[in-house]
Amino acid sequence: MAVINIDTTQYDAQLNEKEQRITEQFQRFGVKQLEVFSSEPINYRQRAEFRVWHDGDDLFHIMFDQQTKDKIRVDTFDPAAPLVGEVMQVMIDNLKGCEVLRRKLFQIDYLSTLSGEILVSLLYHKPLDEHWLTEINALKEKLSSQYKIDFIGRARKQKEKLGDDFVTERLVVNGQELIYQQVENSFTQPNAKVNIKMLEWAQELCKPLNNDLLELYCGNGNFSIALAGSFNKVLATEISKSSVHSAQYNIAQNKVTNLDIIRMSSEEFTQAMKGERTFSRLDGIDLSSYNCQTILVDPPRAGMDTLTCDLVANYENIIYISCNPDTLERDLDHLTQTHEVKRFAIFDQFPYTHHIESGVFLQKK
């Protein structure tokens, strides 16, 4: 078994490879020059998930090789933020000697913030009883003198919270502190420092637009909260209940007064905009009162369906954030019939992997 270490001397080369690959893939859309935003070459991930391996008295984190499926022992994990890396070792040291906490434990998830909070989720193949609660409370009390740490225990049809089931991130974006509640098991950007660069890039795009903004797939309000100051009004949609709940919390924490978030899928919103269906979730929201000339979309890896692409093409300005270059390319085939690409950026959210996050700004021809 091996330990996960990063050869940081390879960072520039791997980022250059991504830049060349994306430039070639999107050349036919008139993309001549990419804006490239790098990551920290090490300690960049604010969240990490590991399986747990039991070997007699020994206990350690493992990952699986994607090609061979071989187990890889992980004692230190260079991609992890310093707080995650430190708490990983602390957890193993404390779990090894505690039969109640280690028995039937099969996974540990870590969610941390730049602002120094960490949430540790322990996943079990056994019910969590009073003995488990006693031991995990003792561990929380022991570690709380050193860390701002909470725990979640999960078993089949069971969730035990020791503290909060979220962390509160504080990002400084163009000199302004933004507060984001990030809930366990909900999507958040894993590379917080690159996320700041994405938000600053989007703010720069939006500053001169001066109209209303519509955002689809808004998650916990990551973009809509950061961009609200550039628009008269913002309307955002998200299908996940937990993300909408966090977004409402984040709106209040950041004292944003011109942003409404509704729980709808992009397909449902398209139907509402066309007048094909009415939704009680839109009660109190007058869609006709919005002068949305700008739309921001941050879809899942599958990209957008054809009807959503048709809706998006109605807007003067389009900001498309993508985690999948192939579905982005497909959707740009649709959108560039009416719009042209003005700016194209890549953000290295996932160093040393094939993955890349892209940002495209399009305007109507």
C-alpha angles and dihedrals in degrees: 000000000000139000121240109245129160126225097218091189086076095057099094092046094051092049091048089052090054091048092052093045094051093043090055094043094052101033092107090064090063095261104154102157127030122208104228123205115189131208131226102275091229139021094025105131118092092189135041137171126205137179114231123233124204117206110170107291091346123095128182146156118263139188129194124240105244094221105036098024088225117153116254118200111226115201094149124019114199096195091060121099111254093256092053092047092051096046091047090064093042090053094051092048091052098040097049095071098039113083093187094056098039100043112108090354107149107165142024123197124194125200117181140166138219085241092066106260125128134188119197120199119198117199121202143188090216139061114270109237137180092280090056091048091050093051097044091048089052090050092049091050091049095050098038091078088065105026140036089235137158131181138216124193118202130190133151107312089347134105123175119190122205098188122330126350090220142053126223114230123200115201124185106217116182089337095311122110113229122193121215128182108214115196125209112258092017125109117267130160104267096207104060097183092052089046088059089054090050092051093047091049091051092047090054090053094048101043096088098038099084102185134090125300130220117195125191122198091017098169111190092347095271095151102021093057092047092048100041092094091062095056139057092229135359128205117189134181132204131167100205113093094208092049092050090050090052091046091055090049091049092049090055094044092051093043092233109168103176100058129094122184122196128190104239137121118245088249092054092047090051089054091048093050090051091048091240094125138016122222128200087214087071094056108130093019116104105202091190090062091067121091094199107175091154128060129187121198127186102174128181121264091281090066122212130327119238095259092053090048088053090051093047091050089064092071127090095223126032126191109190118189111191137184093186120057092195097058089039089056091050092049092046089056085063099039098045090064086077104015139046128221111250101171135012124189134177123208118199097223092152111039120197092019133095090248124103134175116224135196121199128185116201131180130195115267 
